[in-house]
Amino acid sequence: TAVVLHEVLVGRNEFRTQEPGATIQRVLHHTPRRLDVVRPDIPTALADVVSRALLKQPEDRFQTAAELAKALRRVRAM
């Protein structure tokens, strides 16, 4: 979900490459650029939510889709 959200807002998938093996390596090791760095028009709060959702360690990310949705609704309310 977070990868798709990032891709929609940035306009490209930062993980995808021409070679499947390289794509897998990027999924494992690449940290996508923050939304507010790529698109200064995006609020910092939204960039924070998406950045957290993209963290590599599962325990650092939102634990459920409902938790992510709640964070996104809070940003929308700002």
Short mmCIF file of N, CA and C in Angstrom, two decimals:
data_model
loop_
_atom_site.label_atom_id
_atom_site.label_comp_id
_atom_site.label_asym_id
_atom_site.label_seq_id
_atom_site.Cartn_x
_atom_site.Cartn_y
_atom_site.Cartn_z
N THR A 1 0.83 -1.18 0.00
CA THR A 1 0.00 0.00 0.00
C THR A 1 0.88 1.26 0.00
N ALA A 2 1.87 1.30 0.86
CA ALA A 2 2.72 2.49 0.95
C ALA A 2 3.54 2.69 -0.32
N VAL A 3 4.00 1.61 -0.92
CA VAL A 3 4.78 1.73 -2.16
C VAL A 3 3.90 2.31 -3.27
N VAL A 4 2.66 1.85 -3.35
CA VAL A 4 1.75 2.35 -4.37
C VAL A 4 1.44 3.83 -4.11
N LEU A 5 1.18 4.19 -2.86
CA LEU A 5 0.91 5.58 -2.52
C LEU A 5 2.11 6.46 -2.88
N HIS A 6 3.30 6.02 -2.55
CA HIS A 6 4.52 6.76 -2.89
C HIS A 6 4.64 6.90 -4.41
N GLU A 7 4.41 5.81 -5.11
CA GLU A 7 4.53 5.83 -6.57
C GLU A 7 3.52 6.80 -7.20
N VAL A 8 2.30 6.79 -6.71
CA VAL A 8 1.27 7.68 -7.25
C VAL A 8 1.65 9.14 -7.02
N LEU A 9 2.16 9.45 -5.85
CA LEU A 9 2.48 10.83 -5.52
C LEU A 9 3.78 11.33 -6.16
N VAL A 10 4.71 10.42 -6.41
CA VAL A 10 5.99 10.80 -7.02
C VAL A 10 5.93 10.68 -8.54
N GLY A 11 5.13 9.73 -9.01
CA GLY A 11 5.02 9.54 -10.45
C GLY A 11 5.90 8.45 -11.01
N ARG A 12 6.56 7.73 -10.14
CA ARG A 12 7.39 6.60 -10.58
C ARG A 12 7.66 5.67 -9.41
N ASN A 13 7.93 4.41 -9.74
CA ASN A 13 8.27 3.42 -8.73
C ASN A 13 9.79 3.42 -8.56
N GLU A 14 10.25 3.83 -7.39
CA GLU A 14 11.70 3.93 -7.15
C GLU A 14 12.37 2.57 -6.98
N PHE A 15 11.60 1.51 -6.88
CA PHE A 15 12.18 0.18 -6.70
C PHE A 15 12.40 -0.54 -8.02
N ARG A 16 11.58 -0.28 -9.01
CA ARG A 16 11.60 -1.03 -10.26
C ARG A 16 12.83 -0.70 -11.09
N THR A 17 13.45 -1.77 -11.61
CA THR A 17 14.57 -1.65 -12.54
C THR A 17 14.30 -2.57 -13.73
N GLN A 18 15.20 -2.58 -14.68
CA GLN A 18 15.06 -3.46 -15.85
C GLN A 18 15.30 -4.92 -15.50
N GLU A 19 16.08 -5.17 -14.48
CA GLU A 19 16.46 -6.53 -14.09
C GLU A 19 15.73 -6.95 -12.83
N PRO A 20 15.02 -8.08 -12.85
CA PRO A 20 14.29 -8.53 -11.65
C PRO A 20 15.18 -8.66 -10.41
N GLY A 21 16.38 -9.16 -10.58
CA GLY A 21 17.28 -9.32 -9.44
C GLY A 21 17.65 -7.98 -8.81
N ALA A 22 17.88 -7.00 -9.64
CA ALA A 22 18.20 -5.65 -9.15
C ALA A 22 16.99 -5.04 -8.46
N THR A 23 15.80 -5.31 -8.98
CA THR A 23 14.58 -4.80 -8.34
C THR A 23 14.44 -5.40 -6.94
N ILE A 24 14.70 -6.68 -6.82
CA ILE A 24 14.62 -7.34 -5.51
C ILE A 24 15.62 -6.70 -4.55
N GLN A 25 16.83 -6.44 -5.01
CA GLN A 25 17.83 -5.80 -4.16
C GLN A 25 17.38 -4.41 -3.72
N ARG A 26 16.77 -3.67 -4.63
CA ARG A 26 16.27 -2.33 -4.27
C ARG A 26 15.15 -2.42 -3.24
N VAL A 27 14.27 -3.39 -3.40
CA VAL A 27 13.20 -3.58 -2.41
C VAL A 27 13.79 -3.85 -1.04
N LEU A 28 14.84 -4.64 -0.99
CA LEU A 28 15.46 -5.00 0.29
C LEU A 28 16.28 -3.87 0.89
N HIS A 29 16.92 -3.04 0.06
CA HIS A 29 17.91 -2.11 0.60
C HIS A 29 17.67 -0.62 0.32
N HIS A 30 16.89 -0.31 -0.68
CA HIS A 30 16.69 1.10 -1.06
C HIS A 30 15.64 1.76 -0.17
N THR A 31 15.94 2.96 0.27
CA THR A 31 14.96 3.78 0.99
C THR A 31 14.49 4.86 0.03
N PRO A 32 13.21 4.84 -0.32
CA PRO A 32 12.71 5.86 -1.26
C PRO A 32 12.88 7.27 -0.69
N ARG A 33 13.03 8.21 -1.59
CA ARG A 33 13.16 9.61 -1.18
C ARG A 33 11.87 10.07 -0.52
N ARG A 34 12.01 10.94 0.46
CA ARG A 34 10.82 11.48 1.14
C ARG A 34 9.98 12.25 0.14
N LEU A 35 8.68 12.12 0.31
CA LEU A 35 7.76 12.81 -0.59
C LEU A 35 7.97 14.31 -0.61
N ASP A 36 8.20 14.91 0.56
CA ASP A 36 8.35 16.37 0.61
C ASP A 36 9.68 16.85 0.05
N VAL A 37 10.60 15.94 -0.20
CA VAL A 37 11.86 16.30 -0.87
C VAL A 37 11.63 16.29 -2.38
N VAL A 38 10.94 15.27 -2.84
CA VAL A 38 10.67 15.13 -4.27
C VAL A 38 9.61 16.13 -4.73
N ARG A 39 8.60 16.34 -3.87
CA ARG A 39 7.51 17.25 -4.19
C ARG A 39 7.29 18.20 -3.03
N PRO A 40 7.88 19.38 -3.09
CA PRO A 40 7.76 20.35 -2.00
C PRO A 40 6.32 20.77 -1.69
N ASP A 41 5.40 20.50 -2.59
CA ASP A 41 4.00 20.84 -2.36
C ASP A 41 3.29 19.84 -1.45
N ILE A 42 3.94 18.75 -1.13
CA ILE A 42 3.35 17.74 -0.26
C ILE A 42 3.64 18.10 1.19
N PRO A 43 2.62 18.09 2.04
CA PRO A 43 2.82 18.44 3.45
C PRO A 43 3.79 17.47 4.16
N THR A 44 4.55 18.02 5.06
CA THR A 44 5.50 17.22 5.83
C THR A 44 4.79 16.09 6.57
N ALA A 45 3.61 16.36 7.09
CA ALA A 45 2.87 15.33 7.84
C ALA A 45 2.56 14.12 6.96
N LEU A 46 2.18 14.35 5.71
CA LEU A 46 1.91 13.23 4.80
C LEU A 46 3.21 12.50 4.48
N ALA A 47 4.28 13.24 4.26
CA ALA A 47 5.58 12.61 4.00
C ALA A 47 6.01 11.76 5.19
N ASP A 48 5.74 12.22 6.40
CA ASP A 48 6.08 11.45 7.60
C ASP A 48 5.32 10.13 7.64
N VAL A 49 4.04 10.17 7.33
CA VAL A 49 3.21 8.95 7.35
C VAL A 49 3.72 7.95 6.32
N VAL A 50 3.94 8.41 5.10
CA VAL A 50 4.39 7.50 4.04
C VAL A 50 5.79 6.98 4.34
N SER A 51 6.66 7.82 4.85
CA SER A 51 8.01 7.37 5.21
C SER A 51 7.97 6.27 6.27
N ARG A 52 7.12 6.45 7.27
CA ARG A 52 6.99 5.42 8.29
C ARG A 52 6.45 4.12 7.70
N ALA A 53 5.48 4.24 6.81
CA ALA A 53 4.89 3.05 6.19
C ALA A 53 5.89 2.30 5.31
N LEU A 54 6.93 2.98 4.85
CA LEU A 54 7.93 2.37 3.98
C LEU A 54 9.17 1.85 4.72
N LEU A 55 9.21 1.99 6.03
CA LEU A 55 10.38 1.54 6.77
C LEU A 55 10.64 0.06 6.54
N LYS A 56 11.91 -0.30 6.55
CA LYS A 56 12.30 -1.69 6.25
C LYS A 56 11.91 -2.67 7.35
N GLN A 57 12.03 -2.26 8.60
CA GLN A 57 11.74 -3.17 9.71
C GLN A 57 10.23 -3.17 9.99
N PRO A 58 9.58 -4.32 9.89
CA PRO A 58 8.13 -4.38 10.10
C PRO A 58 7.67 -3.79 11.42
N GLU A 59 8.44 -3.95 12.45
CA GLU A 59 8.03 -3.43 13.76
C GLU A 59 8.05 -1.90 13.81
N ASP A 60 8.73 -1.28 12.88
CA ASP A 60 8.80 0.19 12.83
C ASP A 60 7.66 0.80 12.00
N ARG A 61 7.01 -0.03 11.18
CA ARG A 61 5.92 0.45 10.32
C ARG A 61 4.60 0.42 11.08
N PHE A 62 3.56 0.94 10.44
CA PHE A 62 2.21 0.80 10.99
C PHE A 62 1.92 -0.70 11.06
N GLN A 63 1.28 -1.12 12.14
CA GLN A 63 1.08 -2.54 12.35
C GLN A 63 -0.14 -3.09 11.60
N THR A 64 -1.06 -2.23 11.24
CA THR A 64 -2.25 -2.67 10.51
C THR A 64 -2.60 -1.63 9.45
N ALA A 65 -3.40 -2.06 8.48
CA ALA A 65 -3.89 -1.12 7.47
C ALA A 65 -4.79 -0.07 8.13
N ALA A 66 -5.52 -0.48 9.15
CA ALA A 66 -6.39 0.46 9.86
C ALA A 66 -5.57 1.56 10.54
N GLU A 67 -4.43 1.20 11.09
CA GLU A 67 -3.55 2.19 11.73
C GLU A 67 -3.01 3.18 10.69
N LEU A 68 -2.62 2.67 9.53
CA LEU A 68 -2.15 3.54 8.45
C LEU A 68 -3.29 4.45 7.98
N ALA A 69 -4.46 3.89 7.80
CA ALA A 69 -5.62 4.69 7.36
C ALA A 69 -5.94 5.79 8.36
N LYS A 70 -5.84 5.48 9.63
CA LYS A 70 -6.11 6.48 10.67
C LYS A 70 -5.10 7.64 10.58
N ALA A 71 -3.84 7.29 10.37
CA ALA A 71 -2.80 8.33 10.24
C ALA A 71 -3.05 9.18 8.99
N LEU A 72 -3.46 8.55 7.90
CA LEU A 72 -3.75 9.30 6.68
C LEU A 72 -4.97 10.21 6.86
N ARG A 73 -5.96 9.75 7.60
CA ARG A 73 -7.14 10.60 7.88
C ARG A 73 -6.76 11.79 8.73
N ARG A 74 -5.85 11.60 9.69
CA ARG A 74 -5.39 12.73 10.50
C ARG A 74 -4.72 13.77 9.64
N VAL A 75 -3.90 13.34 8.69
CA VAL A 75 -3.23 14.27 7.78
C VAL A 75 -4.25 15.00 6.92
N ARG A 76 -5.23 14.28 6.44
CA ARG A 76 -6.26 14.89 5.59
C ARG A 76 -7.03 15.96 6.36
N ALA A 77 -7.21 15.74 7.65
CA ALA A 77 -7.96 16.70 8.48
C ALA A 77 -7.18 17.98 8.76
N MET A 78 -5.88 17.98 8.53
CA MET A 78 -5.07 19.16 8.82
C MET A 78 -5.33 20.28 7.85
#
